[in-house]
Amino acid sequence: MSSTRWAPLLGWMGAAAAAVALAFYAPYERLVLGKLPSAATQRLAETQQALPPEPLPARVLALVAFEGSPREEIQGWIDGLQLQREFRIAWVKLPVVQDPGDEAARRDIERRLRERWPRLAERARLVPLFTDRAAFVREAGLSDPDRASVLVVDREGNVLARAQGPFDPAKAQALRETVLAQNEEALVRPGP
């Protein structure tokens, strides 16, 4: 009889212990969507440092394309988000290319990619990434590498928001809010 009296209390204590354990071992919210491979994060950081002297944005919009991804989808996102006129959004084109393993081949591929965008302003935003395509797709949490992807990433390469496929105004608004929220906050807050 006394064991039935303690059963509900022990059940509640067990549930509380499980909740505390899950709080410590559950992934951080910002890591749930994925993370760019370290090579991509490093390449983005190098490119941002080479751009005109401005505060490094806390978040960047990366337009990801794979070989075979429809180019018009990337252009649709650029036009739909009005990125050519929206100076509050830091953005780059991130073509993901299967790494040929040879430096001369990489330079040749990069040259051909840059020839597609003749204007200097467009080429400055081009950040070719030579890596394992399947690993990139898996780590970034993408579902369809045959479609264009738009990612909001932070300085550590964490994917904070994403959309895939052709331009969608509702998705674009969510991406815009995600990328601008932290960037505007970082500009207002004094640095250390």
PDB file of C-alpha atoms in Angstrom:
ATOM      1  CA  MET A   1       0.000   0.000   0.000  1.00  0.00           C
ATOM      2  CA  SER A   2       2.803   2.415   0.777  1.00  0.00           C
ATOM      3  CA  SER A   3       4.476   1.807  -2.619  1.00  0.00           C
ATOM      4  CA  THR A   4       1.332   2.935  -4.488  1.00  0.00           C
ATOM      5  CA  ARG A   5       1.396   6.182  -2.524  1.00  0.00           C
ATOM      6  CA  TRP A   6       4.927   7.022  -3.731  1.00  0.00           C
ATOM      7  CA  ALA A   7       4.437   5.926  -7.357  1.00  0.00           C
ATOM      8  CA  PRO A   8       2.994   9.261  -8.633  1.00  0.00           C
ATOM      9  CA  LEU A   9       5.734  11.253  -6.881  1.00  0.00           C
ATOM     10  CA  LEU A  10       8.464   9.022  -8.291  1.00  0.00           C
ATOM     11  CA  GLY A  11       6.879   9.295 -11.750  1.00  0.00           C
ATOM     12  CA  TRP A  12       6.940  13.101 -11.594  1.00  0.00           C
ATOM     13  CA  MET A  13      10.523  13.118 -10.337  1.00  0.00           C
ATOM     14  CA  GLY A  14      11.547  10.806 -13.193  1.00  0.00           C
ATOM     15  CA  ALA A  15       9.835  13.059 -15.747  1.00  0.00           C
ATOM     16  CA  ALA A  16      11.581  16.133 -14.306  1.00  0.00           C
ATOM     17  CA  ALA A  17      14.964  14.379 -14.441  1.00  0.00           C
ATOM     18  CA  ALA A  18      14.341  13.374 -18.059  1.00  0.00           C
ATOM     19  CA  ALA A  19      13.423  16.973 -18.972  1.00  0.00           C
ATOM     20  CA  VAL A  20      16.628  18.287 -17.380  1.00  0.00           C
ATOM     21  CA  ALA A  21      18.706  15.647 -19.179  1.00  0.00           C
ATOM     22  CA  LEU A  22      17.095  16.498 -22.537  1.00  0.00           C
ATOM     23  CA  ALA A  23      17.759  20.197 -21.954  1.00  0.00           C
ATOM     24  CA  PHE A  24      21.477  19.483 -21.640  1.00  0.00           C
ATOM     25  CA  TYR A  25      21.761  17.003 -24.494  1.00  0.00           C
ATOM     26  CA  ALA A  26      19.334  18.493 -27.029  1.00  0.00           C
ATOM     27  CA  PRO A  27      20.949  20.383 -29.937  1.00  0.00           C
ATOM     28  CA  TYR A  28      21.064  24.144 -29.876  1.00  0.00           C
ATOM     29  CA  GLU A  29      18.166  25.707 -31.748  1.00  0.00           C
ATOM     30  CA  ARG A  30      20.400  27.376 -34.303  1.00  0.00           C
ATOM     31  CA  LEU A  31      22.111  24.093 -35.200  1.00  0.00           C
ATOM     32  CA  VAL A  32      18.885  22.279 -35.994  1.00  0.00           C
ATOM     33  CA  LEU A  33      18.803  23.435 -39.629  1.00  0.00           C
ATOM     34  CA  GLY A  34      22.353  22.397 -40.428  1.00  0.00           C
ATOM     35  CA  LYS A  35      25.867  23.763 -40.591  1.00  0.00           C
ATOM     36  CA  LEU A  36      28.056  24.600 -43.548  1.00  0.00           C
ATOM     37  CA  PRO A  37      31.207  22.534 -43.823  1.00  0.00           C
ATOM     38  CA  SER A  38      34.235  24.276 -42.317  1.00  0.00           C
ATOM     39  CA  ALA A  39      35.734  24.879 -45.788  1.00  0.00           C
ATOM     40  CA  ALA A  40      32.639  26.866 -46.784  1.00  0.00           C
ATOM     41  CA  THR A  41      32.654  28.879 -43.564  1.00  0.00           C
ATOM     42  CA  GLN A  42      36.333  29.705 -44.004  1.00  0.00           C
ATOM     43  CA  ARG A  43      35.833  30.674 -47.661  1.00  0.00           C
ATOM     44  CA  LEU A  44      32.940  32.995 -46.748  1.00  0.00           C
ATOM     45  CA  ALA A  45      35.003  34.666 -44.019  1.00  0.00           C
ATOM     46  CA  GLU A  46      37.924  35.221 -46.419  1.00  0.00           C
ATOM     47  CA  THR A  47      35.609  36.722 -49.034  1.00  0.00           C
ATOM     48  CA  GLN A  48      33.899  39.037 -46.570  1.00  0.00           C
ATOM     49  CA  GLN A  49      37.240  40.337 -45.344  1.00  0.00           C
ATOM     50  CA  ALA A  50      38.227  41.156 -48.934  1.00  0.00           C
ATOM     51  CA  LEU A  51      35.087  43.255 -49.486  1.00  0.00           C
ATOM     52  CA  PRO A  52      35.078  47.029 -48.781  1.00  0.00           C
ATOM     53  CA  PRO A  53      35.766  47.942 -45.145  1.00  0.00           C
ATOM     54  CA  GLU A  54      32.410  47.587 -43.449  1.00  0.00           C
ATOM     55  CA  PRO A  55      31.463  45.882 -40.216  1.00  0.00           C
ATOM     56  CA  LEU A  56      31.422  42.127 -40.788  1.00  0.00           C
ATOM     57  CA  PRO A  57      27.733  41.183 -40.869  1.00  0.00           C
ATOM     58  CA  ALA A  58      26.482  38.751 -38.268  1.00  0.00           C
ATOM     59  CA  ARG A  59      24.454  36.932 -40.932  1.00  0.00           C
ATOM     60  CA  VAL A  60      24.901  36.430 -44.665  1.00  0.00           C
ATOM     61  CA  LEU A  61      22.469  35.311 -47.333  1.00  0.00           C
ATOM     62  CA  ALA A  62      24.114  32.574 -49.424  1.00  0.00           C
ATOM     63  CA  LEU A  63      22.594  31.687 -52.794  1.00  0.00           C
ATOM     64  CA  VAL A  64      23.736  28.091 -53.257  1.00  0.00           C
ATOM     65  CA  ALA A  65      23.828  26.456 -56.670  1.00  0.00           C
ATOM     66  CA  PHE A  66      25.092  23.072 -57.722  1.00  0.00           C
ATOM     67  CA  GLU A  67      26.014  21.970 -61.215  1.00  0.00           C
ATOM     68  CA  GLY A  68      22.687  21.357 -62.881  1.00  0.00           C
ATOM     69  CA  SER A  69      20.749  23.754 -60.613  1.00  0.00           C
ATOM     70  CA  PRO A  70      18.568  26.078 -62.686  1.00  0.00           C
ATOM     71  CA  ARG A  71      20.391  29.436 -62.965  1.00  0.00           C
ATOM     72  CA  GLU A  72      17.052  31.206 -63.364  1.00  0.00           C
ATOM     73  CA  GLU A  73      16.103  30.138 -59.832  1.00  0.00           C
ATOM     74  CA  ILE A  74      19.141  31.946 -58.395  1.00  0.00           C
ATOM     75  CA  GLN A  75      18.388  35.023 -60.500  1.00  0.00           C
ATOM     76  CA  GLY A  76      14.746  34.833 -59.364  1.00  0.00           C
ATOM     77  CA  TRP A  77      15.859  35.084 -55.722  1.00  0.00           C
ATOM     78  CA  ILE A  78      18.215  37.977 -56.520  1.00  0.00           C
ATOM     79  CA  ASP A  79      15.443  39.859 -58.329  1.00  0.00           C
ATOM     80  CA  GLY A  80      12.675  38.889 -55.901  1.00  0.00           C
ATOM     81  CA  LEU A  81      14.635  39.946 -52.816  1.00  0.00           C
ATOM     82  CA  GLN A  82      15.870  43.024 -54.732  1.00  0.00           C
ATOM     83  CA  LEU A  83      19.401  42.241 -53.611  1.00  0.00           C
ATOM     84  CA  GLN A  84      20.972  44.603 -56.160  1.00  0.00           C
ATOM     85  CA  ARG A  85      19.226  47.508 -54.342  1.00  0.00           C
ATOM     86  CA  GLU A  86      19.023  46.128 -50.779  1.00  0.00           C
ATOM     87  CA  PHE A  87      22.258  47.233 -49.154  1.00  0.00           C
ATOM     88  CA  ARG A  88      21.325  46.033 -45.663  1.00  0.00           C
ATOM     89  CA  ILE A  89      21.612  42.397 -46.745  1.00  0.00           C
ATOM     90  CA  ALA A  90      25.076  40.914 -47.161  1.00  0.00           C
ATOM     91  CA  TRP A  91      24.841  38.210 -49.804  1.00  0.00           C
ATOM     92  CA  VAL A  92      26.998  35.936 -51.935  1.00  0.00           C
ATOM     93  CA  LYS A  93      26.564  33.445 -54.750  1.00  0.00           C
ATOM     94  CA  LEU A  94      27.945  30.123 -53.562  1.00  0.00           C
ATOM     95  CA  PRO A  95      28.386  27.653 -56.434  1.00  0.00           C
ATOM     96  CA  VAL A  96      29.239  24.279 -54.898  1.00  0.00           C
ATOM     97  CA  VAL A  97      31.551  22.335 -57.198  1.00  0.00           C
ATOM     98  CA  GLN A  98      32.750  18.774 -56.713  1.00  0.00           C
ATOM     99  CA  ASP A  99      36.423  19.183 -55.823  1.00  0.00           C
ATOM    100  CA  PRO A 100      38.565  17.954 -58.727  1.00  0.00           C
ATOM    101  CA  GLY A 101      41.522  17.557 -56.351  1.00  0.00           C
ATOM    102  CA  ASP A 102      43.881  19.490 -58.622  1.00  0.00           C
ATOM    103  CA  GLU A 103      44.741  23.183 -58.128  1.00  0.00           C
ATOM    104  CA  ALA A 104      45.021  23.872 -61.876  1.00  0.00           C
ATOM    105  CA  ALA A 105      41.573  22.333 -62.450  1.00  0.00           C
ATOM    106  CA  ARG A 106      40.121  24.464 -59.616  1.00  0.00           C
ATOM    107  CA  ARG A 107      41.556  27.653 -61.151  1.00  0.00           C
ATOM    108  CA  ASP A 108      40.158  26.712 -64.567  1.00  0.00           C
ATOM    109  CA  ILE A 109      36.681  26.054 -63.136  1.00  0.00           C
ATOM    110  CA  GLU A 110      36.772  29.289 -61.145  1.00  0.00           C
ATOM    111  CA  ARG A 111      37.814  31.243 -64.265  1.00  0.00           C
ATOM    112  CA  ARG A 112      34.889  29.791 -66.242  1.00  0.00           C
ATOM    113  CA  LEU A 113      32.457  30.608 -63.423  1.00  0.00           C
ATOM    114  CA  ARG A 114      33.689  34.213 -63.262  1.00  0.00           C
ATOM    115  CA  GLU A 115      33.336  34.594 -67.047  1.00  0.00           C
ATOM    116  CA  ARG A 116      29.597  33.982 -66.675  1.00  0.00           C
ATOM    117  CA  TRP A 117      29.298  37.200 -64.670  1.00  0.00           C
ATOM    118  CA  PRO A 118      31.121  39.912 -66.610  1.00  0.00           C
ATOM    119  CA  ARG A 119      30.394  42.795 -64.220  1.00  0.00           C
ATOM    120  CA  LEU A 120      32.898  43.321 -61.396  1.00  0.00           C
ATOM    121  CA  ALA A 121      30.124  43.822 -58.802  1.00  0.00           C
ATOM    122  CA  GLU A 122      28.661  40.414 -59.674  1.00  0.00           C
ATOM    123  CA  ARG A 123      32.033  38.666 -59.631  1.00  0.00           C
ATOM    124  CA  ALA A 124      32.849  40.159 -56.217  1.00  0.00           C
ATOM    125  CA  ARG A 125      29.894  38.265 -54.766  1.00  0.00           C
ATOM    126  CA  LEU A 126      30.901  34.955 -56.345  1.00  0.00           C
ATOM    127  CA  VAL A 127      32.410  32.499 -53.854  1.00  0.00           C
ATOM    128  CA  PRO A 128      33.068  29.160 -55.583  1.00  0.00           C
ATOM    129  CA  LEU A 129      33.367  26.316 -53.118  1.00  0.00           C
ATOM    130  CA  PHE A 130      35.278  23.168 -54.062  1.00  0.00           C
ATOM    131  CA  THR A 131      34.156  20.376 -51.770  1.00  0.00           C
ATOM    132  CA  ASP A 132      32.383  17.038 -51.645  1.00  0.00           C
ATOM    133  CA  ARG A 133      28.898  17.813 -52.952  1.00  0.00           C
ATOM    134  CA  ALA A 134      27.149  15.033 -51.017  1.00  0.00           C
ATOM    135  CA  ALA A 135      28.799  16.078 -47.750  1.00  0.00           C
ATOM    136  CA  PHE A 136      27.788  19.713 -48.308  1.00  0.00           C
ATOM    137  CA  VAL A 137      24.165  18.730 -48.990  1.00  0.00           C
ATOM    138  CA  ARG A 138      24.060  16.532 -45.893  1.00  0.00           C
ATOM    139  CA  GLU A 139      25.740  18.991 -43.504  1.00  0.00           C
ATOM    140  CA  ALA A 140      23.770  22.023 -44.708  1.00  0.00           C
ATOM    141  CA  GLY A 141      20.521  20.060 -44.333  1.00  0.00           C
ATOM    142  CA  LEU A 142      19.442  20.473 -47.952  1.00  0.00           C
ATOM    143  CA  SER A 143      16.831  18.172 -49.424  1.00  0.00           C
ATOM    144  CA  ASP A 144      17.214  18.674 -53.184  1.00  0.00           C
ATOM    145  CA  PRO A 145      20.620  19.543 -54.681  1.00  0.00           C
ATOM    146  CA  ASP A 146      19.010  19.880 -58.115  1.00  0.00           C
ATOM    147  CA  ARG A 147      17.254  23.071 -56.983  1.00  0.00           C
ATOM    148  CA  ALA A 148      18.702  26.419 -55.977  1.00  0.00           C
ATOM    149  CA  SER A 149      18.999  26.953 -52.242  1.00  0.00           C
ATOM    150  CA  VAL A 150      19.007  30.168 -50.267  1.00  0.00           C
ATOM    151  CA  LEU A 151      20.581  29.989 -46.815  1.00  0.00           C
ATOM    152  CA  VAL A 152      20.960  32.482 -43.999  1.00  0.00           C
ATOM    153  CA  VAL A 153      24.221  31.634 -42.254  1.00  0.00           C
ATOM    154  CA  ASP A 154      25.985  33.170 -39.283  1.00  0.00           C
ATOM    155  CA  ARG A 155      29.733  33.712 -38.885  1.00  0.00           C
ATOM    156  CA  GLU A 156      30.197  30.167 -37.566  1.00  0.00           C
ATOM    157  CA  GLY A 157      28.460  28.650 -40.598  1.00  0.00           C
ATOM    158  CA  ASN A 158      25.261  27.701 -38.791  1.00  0.00           C
ATOM    159  CA  VAL A 159      22.256  27.575 -41.122  1.00  0.00           C
ATOM    160  CA  LEU A 160      19.617  29.758 -39.486  1.00  0.00           C
ATOM    161  CA  ALA A 161      17.026  29.740 -42.287  1.00  0.00           C
ATOM    162  CA  ARG A 162      16.709  28.202 -45.720  1.00  0.00           C
ATOM    163  CA  ALA A 163      14.519  27.959 -48.779  1.00  0.00           C
ATOM    164  CA  GLN A 164      14.851  25.832 -51.895  1.00  0.00           C
ATOM    165  CA  GLY A 165      13.500  26.042 -55.401  1.00  0.00           C
ATOM    166  CA  PRO A 166      12.065  29.019 -57.247  1.00  0.00           C
ATOM    167  CA  PHE A 167      11.453  32.391 -55.606  1.00  0.00           C
ATOM    168  CA  ASP A 168       8.569  32.430 -53.140  1.00  0.00           C
ATOM    169  CA  PRO A 169       7.473  35.758 -51.566  1.00  0.00           C
ATOM    170  CA  ALA A 170       6.512  34.207 -48.211  1.00  0.00           C
ATOM    171  CA  LYS A 171       9.822  32.366 -47.909  1.00  0.00           C
ATOM    172  CA  ALA A 172      11.656  35.493 -49.040  1.00  0.00           C
ATOM    173  CA  GLN A 173      10.059  37.525 -46.257  1.00  0.00           C
ATOM    174  CA  ALA A 174      11.124  34.962 -43.648  1.00  0.00           C
ATOM    175  CA  LEU A 175      14.690  34.938 -45.013  1.00  0.00           C
ATOM    176  CA  ARG A 176      14.798  38.747 -45.069  1.00  0.00           C
ATOM    177  CA  GLU A 177      13.629  38.986 -41.458  1.00  0.00           C
ATOM    178  CA  THR A 178      16.154  36.377 -40.329  1.00  0.00           C
ATOM    179  CA  VAL A 179      19.144  37.962 -42.024  1.00  0.00           C
ATOM    180  CA  LEU A 180      18.260  41.536 -41.044  1.00  0.00           C
ATOM    181  CA  ALA A 181      17.304  40.912 -37.410  1.00  0.00           C
ATOM    182  CA  GLN A 182      20.780  40.107 -36.145  1.00  0.00           C
ATOM    183  CA  ASN A 183      22.662  42.372 -38.581  1.00  0.00           C
ATOM    184  CA  GLU A 184      20.740  45.477 -37.480  1.00  0.00           C
ATOM    185  CA  GLU A 185      21.156  44.493 -33.843  1.00  0.00           C
ATOM    186  CA  ALA A 186      24.918  44.098 -34.332  1.00  0.00           C
ATOM    187  CA  LEU A 187      25.202  47.566 -35.901  1.00  0.00           C
ATOM    188  CA  VAL A 188      23.348  49.184 -32.997  1.00  0.00           C
ATOM    189  CA  ARG A 189      25.143  47.352 -30.206  1.00  0.00           C
ATOM    190  CA  PRO A 190      28.601  48.650 -29.336  1.00  0.00           C
ATOM    191  CA  GLY A 191      31.363  46.085 -29.819  1.00  0.00           C
ATOM    192  CA  PRO A 192      33.694  44.789 -27.099  1.00  0.00           C
TER     193      PRO A 192
END
